[in-house]
Amino acid sequence: MEVTMKKIIAAKQIHTLSPEMPTCKYMVIEDGWIVDLLDELPIQDESDCEIISYSDHYIYPSFNDSHMHLVGYGAYLSQLRLDHTKSIAELKERLNQYTQSCEDDLIVGRSWNQDEFLEKRLPTRFDLDEVCDDRPVILYRVCGHIAVVNSFALKHYSINKDLVVAGGMIDVEDGVLTGILRENALSLVSRSAELEDIKKYILNAQKQLNAYGITSVQTDDLIMVSKERHEALLALFREMSHKNMLTVRIYQQSQFFTVENFQKHIDLGYVQNSGDLFFKYGPLKILADGSLGARTAKLKSHYHDDPNAQGLLIHSENEVLKLMECAFENNIDVAIHGIGDYTIQFAVDAIKSLATKYPRQDARNAIVHCQIMDHKLMREMGTHNISALVQPVFLEYDMTIVKNRVGESLAKTSYAYKSMLNYGIKLGFGSDAPVEDPNPFRSLYYAITRKRPDGLEYYTDESVTFDEALRAFTVDAAYFSHEDHFKGRLLKKHLADFIVTREDLRQIKPMELLNVRPTATYVGGVCVYEEKVM
Ligand SMILES: [Zn+2]
């Protein structure tokens, strides 16, 4: 990323997201910042100014994904993707194509599902050997709890049929290893990512994000390495920013796991919002409960479709409280992963009492996901200025399970974005990539319609307007990184981060959003993505 001289961007219409001047035609940019917005072309000396014309296009602020995993998404992109593979023959064909273009000494693939295979059986090492027998191949099932590896990998990782792994299984049939590894047996072939690889993942991820019109991410990445290497990973981000290698602005939602580790990083200089415009330290992220799909999100009552399940907390309540208190003492916000209503209530109560003990005017604490809710919880969150980082695209799948999991009456007040806004809860939209594809236009579509293209819908009276959805992906998302006064709108003294689109997003039918892609994306006035014209 290099900062350049003065530029004038001309467009059919520039949507600023400011009520004082909602639209204009010209935007003047200097050193990455917007210095003027006009309806008439300003008179200027041509020699020191570049004019870029998008006269039949529209301009909007670019997107800010308020919760994702940048490194994990990059890793996902760089591996062989096997989702929607229809047969073992197709799996082999895809593996074959991939190995021919990939020079890595290890092949990793993801997301196959034998239920979708014509053959309705698990793949074996012999299937993989037919395609690749000169380096290890590891292909994970969609759930990530099972993998198939080739014979080279079995030998390479010294896996034999007599090996016993606690909490894991190595499949053997008729005295022969099949190549299937389950649960903890996967630890035999897993390796923690090297910083060189992570650098590649970040570069890959940001390229795809820019193509989607995303220029800011709030991302939880420390989970990719062991505690001992947290500082090394933070240093890598700092270095990439200093070397102008970043084209997305990164706000790190740091998961430090233990109070000791968190305190160690505070002592090393972890001050929230310190950094530069491309990499800043963010809030303390805490993973409090599990997921709705697996019935591990902790509910106040038992699961509607399983009276024996109530979900669970990942850490003890005491551990979570200690971590939170450490954050509050050090003026660091908290972003707490909470999906079940028990967990969300617990987090809200804790934030309320800690905020009394450690009052701070500009605290921006949030619940990440914030799915199973009732009116009382929403009212409390609104009253106590606790925000929600939500993923509207989750509705696509979750609308098929929520009523079963929690029953009709609780389902109605869950994912209830309109009510949340009415209670005064600030919303930041995001994708949780690589859990979901980070395409923000899909999230906009689901927030506005709450309807799947196949007709299934979910409490459509909780739909938000296009403008409300766009704010949650731009200026309101920037609120959580304390940057909404200079990011997320196209105003004077704001960052020149924007997208160029063929369609006027505000005018098209919501369904059309699913097919929108920016024709160009700018970060700090520099074009970082441009659509290839066929
Ligand atoms: Zn996440």
Coordinates of C-alpha atoms and ligand atoms in Angstrom, one line a residue:
M1 CA 0.0 0.0 0.0
E2 CA 1.5 3.3 -1.1
V3 CA 0.0 6.6 -0.4
T4 CA -0.2 8.8 -3.5
M5 CA -0.8 12.4 -4.6
K6 CA -4.1 14.2 -4.9
K7 CA -6.9 12.4 -6.7
I8 CA -10.4 13.4 -7.8
I9 CA -12.8 10.5 -8.0
A10 CA -15.9 11.2 -10.2
A11 CA -19.0 9.0 -10.1
K12 CA -22.6 9.0 -11.2
Q13 CA -23.4 9.2 -7.5
I14 CA -21.3 8.9 -4.3
H15 CA -23.3 7.7 -1.3
T16 CA -21.6 9.3 1.7
L17 CA -23.9 7.9 4.5
S18 CA -24.1 11.4 6.0
P19 CA -27.5 13.0 6.5
E20 CA -26.2 16.5 5.8
M21 CA -24.9 15.6 2.3
P22 CA -26.3 12.1 1.4
T23 CA -24.9 12.1 -2.1
C24 CA -22.4 14.0 -4.3
K25 CA -20.5 13.5 -7.6
Y26 CA -16.9 14.3 -6.8
M27 CA -14.6 13.2 -4.0
V28 CA -11.2 14.8 -3.6
I29 CA -8.5 12.6 -1.9
E30 CA -5.1 13.6 -0.6
D31 CA -2.7 11.2 1.1
G32 CA -5.4 8.6 1.7
W33 CA -7.9 10.9 3.2
I34 CA -11.0 12.6 1.8
V35 CA -10.4 16.4 1.7
D36 CA -13.5 17.5 -0.2
L37 CA -16.9 16.3 -1.5
L38 CA -18.5 18.3 -4.3
D39 CA -21.3 18.3 -6.9
E40 CA -19.2 20.4 -9.4
L41 CA -15.8 19.4 -10.7
P42 CA -13.4 21.6 -8.8
I43 CA -10.9 23.8 -10.8
Q44 CA -7.5 22.4 -10.3
D45 CA -4.0 22.4 -11.8
E46 CA -3.9 19.2 -13.9
S47 CA -0.3 18.5 -13.3
D48 CA -0.5 17.6 -9.6
C49 CA -3.9 15.9 -9.7
E50 CA -5.2 12.6 -11.2
I51 CA -8.9 12.4 -12.2
I52 CA -10.5 9.0 -12.1
S53 CA -13.9 8.8 -13.6
Y54 CA -16.6 6.3 -12.9
S55 CA -19.2 8.3 -14.5
D56 CA -21.7 5.5 -14.9
H57 CA -21.0 3.9 -11.6
Y58 CA -21.9 4.3 -7.9
I59 CA -19.7 4.7 -4.9
Y60 CA -20.4 3.5 -1.4
P61 CA -18.2 3.2 1.7
S62 CA -16.4 -0.2 1.7
F63 CA -17.2 -2.9 4.2
N64 CA -15.9 -3.6 7.7
D65 CA -16.4 -7.2 8.9
S66 CA -16.8 -6.9 12.7
H67 CA -15.9 -10.5 13.5
M68 CA -14.0 -13.0 11.5
H69 CA -10.8 -15.0 11.5
L70 CA -8.4 -13.6 8.9
V71 CA -5.6 -16.1 9.1
G72 CA -8.0 -19.1 9.3
Y73 CA -9.8 -17.8 6.2
G74 CA -6.5 -17.4 4.4
A75 CA -5.5 -21.0 5.4
Y76 CA -8.9 -22.2 4.2
L77 CA -8.4 -20.4 0.8
S78 CA -4.9 -21.9 0.3
Q79 CA -6.1 -25.5 0.8
L80 CA -7.9 -27.9 -1.5
R81 CA -11.6 -27.2 -1.1
L82 CA -13.8 -30.2 -1.4
D83 CA -17.2 -28.9 -0.5
H84 CA -20.1 -30.2 -2.6
T85 CA -18.0 -33.1 -4.0
K86 CA -20.6 -35.5 -5.4
S87 CA -18.5 -38.8 -5.6
I88 CA -15.2 -40.3 -4.6
A89 CA -14.3 -40.2 -8.3
E90 CA -14.8 -36.4 -8.3
L91 CA -12.8 -36.1 -5.1
K92 CA -9.9 -37.9 -6.8
E93 CA -10.3 -35.7 -9.9
R94 CA -10.2 -32.5 -7.7
L95 CA -7.2 -33.8 -5.8
N96 CA -5.4 -34.6 -9.0
Q97 CA -5.9 -31.1 -10.4
Y98 CA -4.8 -29.6 -7.2
T99 CA -1.6 -31.7 -6.8
Q100 CA -0.6 -30.8 -10.3
S101 CA -0.6 -27.1 -9.6
C102 CA 0.5 -27.2 -5.9
E103 CA 4.2 -27.5 -5.2
D104 CA 3.9 -27.7 -1.4
D105 CA 5.4 -30.7 0.3
L106 CA 2.1 -31.4 2.1
I107 CA -1.4 -31.4 0.6
V108 CA -4.2 -30.4 2.8
G109 CA -7.9 -30.4 1.8
R110 CA -11.1 -29.8 3.5
S111 CA -14.9 -30.1 3.5
W112 CA -15.8 -33.5 1.9
N113 CA -18.9 -35.3 3.1
Q114 CA -19.5 -38.9 2.4
D115 CA -23.3 -38.4 2.8
E116 CA -23.0 -36.4 -0.5
F117 CA -21.0 -39.1 -2.3
L118 CA -22.6 -41.4 -4.8
E119 CA -20.7 -44.3 -3.3
K120 CA -22.0 -43.4 0.3
R121 CA -18.8 -44.6 1.8
L122 CA -15.7 -43.0 3.4
P123 CA -12.8 -42.5 1.1
T124 CA -9.7 -44.6 1.9
R125 CA -5.9 -44.2 1.6
F126 CA -6.0 -46.4 -1.5
D127 CA -8.3 -43.9 -3.2
L128 CA -5.8 -41.1 -2.5
D129 CA -2.7 -43.2 -3.4
E130 CA -4.1 -43.6 -6.9
V131 CA -3.7 -39.9 -7.3
C132 CA -0.8 -38.9 -5.1
D133 CA 1.8 -41.2 -3.6
D134 CA 4.9 -38.9 -3.4
R135 CA 4.0 -36.6 -0.5
P136 CA 1.5 -36.6 2.4
V137 CA -2.1 -35.9 1.7
I138 CA -4.6 -35.0 4.5
L139 CA -8.2 -34.4 3.6
Y140 CA -10.5 -33.3 6.4
R141 CA -14.2 -34.1 6.5
V142 CA -16.6 -31.1 6.5
C143 CA -16.9 -31.3 10.3
G144 CA -13.1 -31.3 10.9
H145 CA -13.4 -34.3 13.3
I146 CA -12.4 -36.9 10.7
A147 CA -9.7 -37.0 8.0
V148 CA -8.5 -39.4 5.4
V149 CA -4.8 -39.6 4.7
N150 CA -2.7 -41.4 2.0
S151 CA -0.2 -44.1 2.6
F152 CA 2.7 -41.7 2.3
A153 CA 1.2 -39.7 5.2
L154 CA 0.8 -42.8 7.4
K155 CA 4.4 -43.7 6.9
H156 CA 5.6 -40.1 7.2
Y157 CA 3.8 -39.6 10.5
S158 CA 4.8 -43.1 11.8
I159 CA 1.2 -44.2 12.1
N160 CA 0.7 -48.0 12.4
K161 CA -2.2 -50.1 13.3
D162 CA -1.0 -50.8 16.8
L163 CA -0.8 -47.1 17.8
V164 CA -3.2 -46.1 20.5
V165 CA -4.3 -42.4 20.9
A166 CA -6.4 -41.4 23.9
G167 CA -9.7 -39.8 22.7
G168 CA -9.0 -40.8 19.1
M169 CA -9.3 -43.6 16.6
I170 CA -7.2 -45.0 13.8
D171 CA -9.5 -47.1 11.6
V172 CA -8.4 -50.7 10.7
E173 CA -10.3 -53.0 8.5
D174 CA -9.3 -56.7 8.1
G175 CA -6.1 -55.9 9.8
V176 CA -5.3 -53.1 7.4
L177 CA -5.2 -49.3 8.0
T178 CA -7.9 -47.6 6.0
G179 CA -6.3 -44.1 6.2
I180 CA -9.2 -42.7 8.3
L181 CA -8.3 -40.9 11.5
R182 CA -10.8 -39.7 14.0
E183 CA -10.9 -37.0 16.7
N184 CA -7.6 -36.9 18.8
A185 CA -5.8 -39.2 16.2
L186 CA -5.8 -36.1 14.0
S187 CA -3.2 -34.6 16.3
L188 CA -0.7 -37.1 14.8
V189 CA -0.9 -35.2 11.5
S190 CA -1.6 -31.7 12.6
R191 CA 1.1 -29.0 12.8
S192 CA 0.8 -25.5 14.0
A193 CA 1.2 -22.9 11.3
E194 CA 4.6 -21.4 10.7
L195 CA 4.8 -17.6 10.5
E196 CA 5.9 -17.8 6.9
D197 CA 2.7 -19.7 6.1
I198 CA 0.6 -17.3 8.1
K199 CA 2.0 -14.4 6.1
K200 CA 0.9 -16.1 2.9
Y201 CA -2.6 -16.8 4.4
I202 CA -3.0 -13.1 5.3
L203 CA -2.0 -12.0 1.8
N204 CA -4.3 -14.5 0.2
A205 CA -7.2 -13.6 2.5
Q206 CA -6.9 -9.9 2.0
K207 CA -6.9 -10.3 -1.8
Q208 CA -10.3 -12.1 -1.7
L209 CA -11.7 -9.7 0.9
N210 CA -10.8 -6.7 -1.3
A211 CA -12.6 -8.4 -4.2
Y212 CA -15.7 -8.5 -1.9
G213 CA -15.3 -4.8 -1.1
I214 CA -14.1 -5.4 2.5
T215 CA -11.3 -3.1 3.6
S216 CA -11.5 -3.4 7.4
V217 CA -11.7 -6.6 9.5
Q218 CA -12.0 -7.2 13.3
T219 CA -10.4 -10.5 13.5
D220 CA -9.6 -13.2 16.1
D221 CA -6.3 -14.8 15.0
L222 CA -4.3 -15.7 18.1
I223 CA -6.1 -19.1 18.1
M224 CA -3.9 -20.1 15.1
V225 CA -0.8 -20.4 17.2
S226 CA 0.2 -21.7 20.7
K227 CA 0.2 -19.2 23.6
E228 CA 4.1 -19.0 23.4
R229 CA 3.8 -17.6 19.9
H230 CA 1.1 -15.0 20.5
E231 CA 3.7 -12.2 20.6
A232 CA 5.4 -13.4 17.5
L233 CA 2.1 -13.4 15.6
L234 CA 1.3 -9.9 16.8
A235 CA 4.8 -8.8 15.7
L236 CA 4.2 -10.3 12.3
F237 CA 1.1 -8.1 11.9
R238 CA 3.0 -5.1 13.0
E239 CA 5.8 -5.8 10.6
M240 CA 3.4 -6.4 7.6
S241 CA 1.8 -3.1 8.4
H242 CA 5.1 -1.2 8.7
K243 CA 6.2 -2.7 5.4
N244 CA 2.9 -1.5 3.7
M245 CA 2.0 -5.1 2.8
L246 CA -1.6 -4.8 4.1
T247 CA -4.6 -3.8 2.0
V248 CA -7.2 -4.5 4.8
R249 CA -7.2 -2.6 8.0
I250 CA -6.9 -5.1 10.9
Y251 CA -8.2 -4.8 14.4
Q252 CA -7.2 -7.7 16.5
Q253 CA -9.8 -9.3 18.8
S254 CA -7.2 -11.1 21.0
Q255 CA -8.0 -14.3 22.7
F256 CA -5.3 -14.8 25.4
F257 CA -7.0 -17.8 27.1
T258 CA -5.6 -17.2 30.6
V259 CA -5.1 -14.2 32.9
E260 CA -1.4 -14.9 33.2
N261 CA -1.0 -14.9 29.4
F262 CA -3.2 -11.8 29.1
Q263 CA -1.3 -9.9 31.8
K264 CA 2.0 -10.9 30.2
H265 CA 0.9 -9.2 27.0
I266 CA -0.3 -6.1 28.8
D267 CA 3.1 -5.9 30.4
L268 CA 4.6 -6.2 26.9
G269 CA 2.6 -3.2 25.8
Y270 CA -0.8 -4.5 24.8
V271 CA -2.7 -1.2 24.9
Q272 CA -6.1 -1.2 23.0
N273 CA -6.1 0.9 19.9
S274 CA -2.3 1.3 19.8
G275 CA -0.8 0.7 16.4
D276 CA -1.3 2.4 13.1
L277 CA -4.1 2.7 10.5
F278 CA -3.5 -0.9 9.2
F279 CA -3.0 -2.8 12.4
K280 CA -4.3 -2.1 15.9
Y281 CA -4.7 -4.0 19.1
G282 CA -8.4 -4.6 19.8
P283 CA -10.6 -5.9 22.6
L284 CA -10.1 -9.1 24.7
K285 CA -12.0 -11.9 23.0
I286 CA -13.4 -14.6 25.1
L287 CA -14.9 -17.8 23.8
A288 CA -17.7 -18.4 26.4
D289 CA -19.9 -21.2 25.0
G290 CA -20.3 -23.5 22.0
S291 CA -22.7 -23.6 19.1
L292 CA -26.4 -24.1 18.5
G293 CA -25.8 -26.8 15.8
A294 CA -23.9 -29.0 18.2
R295 CA -26.2 -28.1 21.2
T296 CA -23.2 -26.8 23.0
A297 CA -24.4 -23.1 23.3
K298 CA -25.5 -22.8 26.9
L299 CA -29.2 -22.1 27.4
K300 CA -31.1 -21.0 30.5
S301 CA -33.5 -23.9 30.0
H302 CA -32.8 -27.3 28.3
Y303 CA -32.8 -27.7 24.5
H304 CA -36.4 -28.0 23.1
D305 CA -35.3 -31.0 21.0
D306 CA -33.1 -32.6 23.7
P307 CA -34.3 -32.4 27.3
N308 CA -31.0 -33.8 28.5
A309 CA -28.9 -31.0 26.9
Q310 CA -28.4 -27.5 28.1
G311 CA -25.1 -26.6 26.5
L312 CA -21.9 -25.8 28.2
L313 CA -19.4 -23.0 29.1
I314 CA -15.9 -23.4 27.6
H315 CA -14.2 -21.9 30.6
S316 CA -15.5 -21.8 34.2
E317 CA -17.5 -18.7 35.1
N318 CA -14.8 -17.8 37.6
E319 CA -12.1 -17.9 34.8
V320 CA -14.2 -15.8 32.5
L321 CA -14.8 -13.2 35.3
K322 CA -11.1 -13.0 36.1
L323 CA -10.2 -12.5 32.4
M324 CA -12.9 -9.8 32.1
E325 CA -11.8 -8.0 35.3
C326 CA -8.2 -7.9 34.0
A327 CA -9.5 -6.3 30.8
F328 CA -11.6 -3.7 32.7
E329 CA -8.7 -2.8 35.0
N330 CA -6.6 -2.1 31.9
N331 CA -9.2 -0.1 30.0
I332 CA -9.6 -2.9 27.4
D333 CA -13.0 -3.7 25.9
V334 CA -14.3 -7.2 25.9
A335 CA -15.9 -9.1 23.0
I336 CA -17.5 -12.2 24.3
H337 CA -18.6 -15.1 22.2
G338 CA -22.1 -15.9 23.5
I339 CA -24.7 -17.8 21.6
G340 CA -27.0 -19.3 24.3
D341 CA -29.2 -17.0 26.4
Y342 CA -27.6 -18.3 29.6
T343 CA -24.1 -17.3 28.4
I344 CA -25.3 -13.9 27.1
Q345 CA -27.1 -13.2 30.4
F346 CA -23.9 -14.2 32.3
A347 CA -21.8 -11.9 30.1
V348 CA -24.3 -9.0 30.4
D349 CA -24.4 -9.3 34.2
A350 CA -20.6 -9.4 34.4
I351 CA -20.2 -6.4 32.2
K352 CA -22.8 -4.4 34.2
S353 CA -21.1 -5.0 37.5
L354 CA -17.5 -4.5 36.2
A355 CA -18.6 -1.3 34.5
T356 CA -19.7 0.0 37.9
K357 CA -16.4 -0.9 39.5
Y358 CA -14.3 0.4 36.6
P359 CA -16.4 3.2 35.0
R360 CA -15.2 4.3 31.5
Q361 CA -17.0 6.7 29.2
D362 CA -15.9 5.3 25.9
A363 CA -16.1 1.5 26.6
R364 CA -17.4 -0.4 23.6
N365 CA -18.1 -3.9 25.0
A366 CA -19.9 -6.4 22.8
I367 CA -21.4 -9.9 22.6
V368 CA -20.2 -11.8 19.5
H369 CA -23.0 -13.8 17.8
C370 CA -25.6 -12.9 20.4
Q371 CA -28.2 -15.3 19.0
I372 CA -30.6 -16.7 21.6
M373 CA -32.3 -13.7 23.2
D374 CA -35.5 -12.5 24.9
H375 CA -37.0 -9.1 25.3
K376 CA -35.6 -8.6 28.8
L377 CA -32.1 -9.4 27.7
M378 CA -32.4 -7.0 24.7
R379 CA -33.7 -4.2 26.9
E380 CA -30.8 -4.7 29.4
M381 CA -28.2 -4.7 26.6
G382 CA -29.6 -1.5 25.2
T383 CA -29.8 0.2 28.5
H384 CA -26.3 -0.7 29.5
N385 CA -24.7 0.1 26.1
I386 CA -23.7 -3.4 25.4
S387 CA -23.5 -4.0 21.6
A388 CA -23.8 -7.1 19.4
L389 CA -21.5 -8.4 16.7
V390 CA -23.9 -10.5 14.6
Q391 CA -23.7 -12.5 11.4
P392 CA -26.9 -12.2 9.4
V393 CA -25.7 -14.8 6.9
F394 CA -26.0 -17.4 9.7
L395 CA -29.8 -17.2 9.1
E396 CA -29.4 -19.2 5.9
Y397 CA -28.7 -22.4 7.8
D398 CA -29.9 -21.6 11.3
M399 CA -33.4 -20.8 10.3
T400 CA -33.8 -24.5 9.7
I401 CA -32.8 -25.5 13.3
V402 CA -33.5 -22.6 15.7
K403 CA -37.2 -23.4 16.3
N404 CA -36.3 -27.1 17.0
R405 CA -33.4 -26.2 19.3
V406 CA -35.1 -23.5 21.5
G407 CA -38.8 -23.6 20.7
E408 CA -41.1 -21.1 18.9
S409 CA -41.3 -18.4 21.5
L410 CA -37.6 -18.0 22.1
A411 CA -36.9 -18.4 18.4
K412 CA -39.0 -15.4 17.7
T413 CA -36.8 -13.1 19.8
S414 CA -33.6 -14.6 18.6
Y415 CA -31.5 -13.1 15.7
A416 CA -34.1 -10.3 16.1
Y417 CA -32.1 -7.5 14.5
K418 CA -34.9 -5.0 14.2
S419 CA -35.9 -5.4 17.9
M420 CA -32.3 -5.1 18.9
L421 CA -32.0 -1.8 17.1
N422 CA -35.2 -0.6 18.7
Y423 CA -33.8 -1.4 22.1
G424 CA -30.9 0.8 21.3
I425 CA -28.3 -2.0 20.8
K426 CA -25.6 -1.0 18.4
L427 CA -25.1 -3.8 15.7
G428 CA -21.9 -4.6 13.8
F429 CA -22.3 -7.1 11.0
G430 CA -19.8 -9.7 10.0
S431 CA -19.3 -13.3 8.7
D432 CA -17.2 -15.2 11.2
A433 CA -15.2 -16.4 8.1
P434 CA -14.1 -19.1 7.4
V435 CA -17.2 -20.4 9.2
E436 CA -19.2 -18.6 6.5
D437 CA -18.0 -17.0 3.2
P438 CA -17.2 -13.4 4.0
N439 CA -19.2 -12.0 1.0
P440 CA -21.0 -9.0 2.7
F441 CA -23.6 -8.7 0.0
R442 CA -25.1 -12.1 1.2
S443 CA -25.2 -10.8 4.7
L444 CA -26.9 -7.6 3.6
Y445 CA -29.5 -9.7 1.7
Y446 CA -30.3 -11.9 4.8
A447 CA -30.5 -8.9 7.1
I448 CA -33.0 -7.2 4.8
T449 CA -35.1 -10.2 3.7
R450 CA -34.6 -13.0 6.2
K451 CA -35.7 -15.2 3.4
R452 CA -33.8 -17.9 1.5
P453 CA -33.9 -18.0 -2.2
D454 CA -35.8 -21.3 -1.9
G455 CA -38.7 -19.5 -0.1
L456 CA -38.0 -20.5 3.5
E457 CA -38.2 -17.4 5.8
Y458 CA -37.6 -16.5 9.4
Y459 CA -39.7 -13.8 11.2
T460 CA -39.6 -11.3 8.4
D461 CA -40.9 -8.5 10.7
E462 CA -37.4 -8.5 12.2
S463 CA -35.9 -7.4 8.8
V464 CA -33.8 -4.2 8.9
T465 CA -33.7 -1.6 6.1
F466 CA -31.0 -1.4 3.5
D467 CA -29.6 1.7 5.2
E468 CA -29.6 0.1 8.7
A469 CA -27.8 -3.0 7.3
L470 CA -25.2 -0.9 5.5
R471 CA -24.5 1.1 8.6
A472 CA -23.9 -2.1 10.6
F473 CA -21.3 -3.1 7.9
T474 CA -19.6 0.3 7.7
V475 CA -19.8 3.2 10.2
D476 CA -21.4 1.2 13.1
A477 CA -18.8 -1.6 12.6
A478 CA -16.1 1.1 12.9
Y479 CA -17.6 2.1 16.2
F480 CA -16.2 -1.1 17.8
S481 CA -12.7 -0.2 16.8
H482 CA -13.3 3.4 18.1
E483 CA -12.8 4.6 14.6
D484 CA -16.3 5.7 13.6
H485 CA -15.3 9.4 13.7
F486 CA -13.0 8.8 10.7
K487 CA -14.0 5.5 9.0
G488 CA -17.1 4.0 7.5
R489 CA -18.6 7.1 5.9
L490 CA -17.4 9.2 3.0
L491 CA -16.9 12.6 4.6
K492 CA -14.1 15.2 4.9
K493 CA -11.3 14.1 7.2
H494 CA -12.4 10.4 6.8
L495 CA -10.4 7.6 5.2
A496 CA -10.9 7.2 1.5
D497 CA -12.0 3.6 1.8
F498 CA -14.7 2.8 -0.7
I499 CA -16.2 0.5 -3.4
V500 CA -17.3 1.2 -6.9
T501 CA -20.4 -0.6 -8.1
R502 CA -22.3 -0.9 -11.4
E503 CA -25.6 -1.1 -9.5
D504 CA -27.1 1.5 -7.1
L505 CA -27.3 -0.8 -4.1
R506 CA -30.0 1.3 -2.5
Q507 CA -32.2 0.9 -5.6
I508 CA -31.9 -2.7 -6.6
K509 CA -34.1 -5.5 -5.4
P510 CA -32.7 -7.3 -2.4
M511 CA -32.4 -10.6 -4.4
E512 CA -30.0 -8.8 -6.8
L513 CA -27.6 -8.2 -3.9
L514 CA -26.6 -11.9 -4.1
N515 CA -25.0 -11.3 -7.4
V516 CA -23.4 -7.9 -6.8
R517 CA -19.6 -7.6 -6.8
P518 CA -17.7 -4.3 -6.7
T519 CA -16.0 -3.3 -9.9
A520 CA -13.2 -1.7 -7.8
T521 CA -12.2 -1.4 -4.2
Y522 CA -10.1 1.5 -2.8
V523 CA -8.2 1.6 0.5
G524 CA -6.8 5.0 1.6
G525 CA -7.4 6.3 -1.9
V526 CA -5.4 3.4 -3.5
C527 CA -7.1 0.9 -5.8
V528 CA -6.5 -2.5 -4.3
Y529 CA -9.0 -4.5 -6.5
E530 CA -10.3 -4.0 -10.0
E531 CA -12.7 -6.3 -11.8
K532 CA -11.1 -8.0 -14.8
V533 CA -13.0 -7.1 -17.9
M534 CA -13.5 -10.2 -20.0
Ligands
ZN1 ZN -15.5 -16.6 15.4

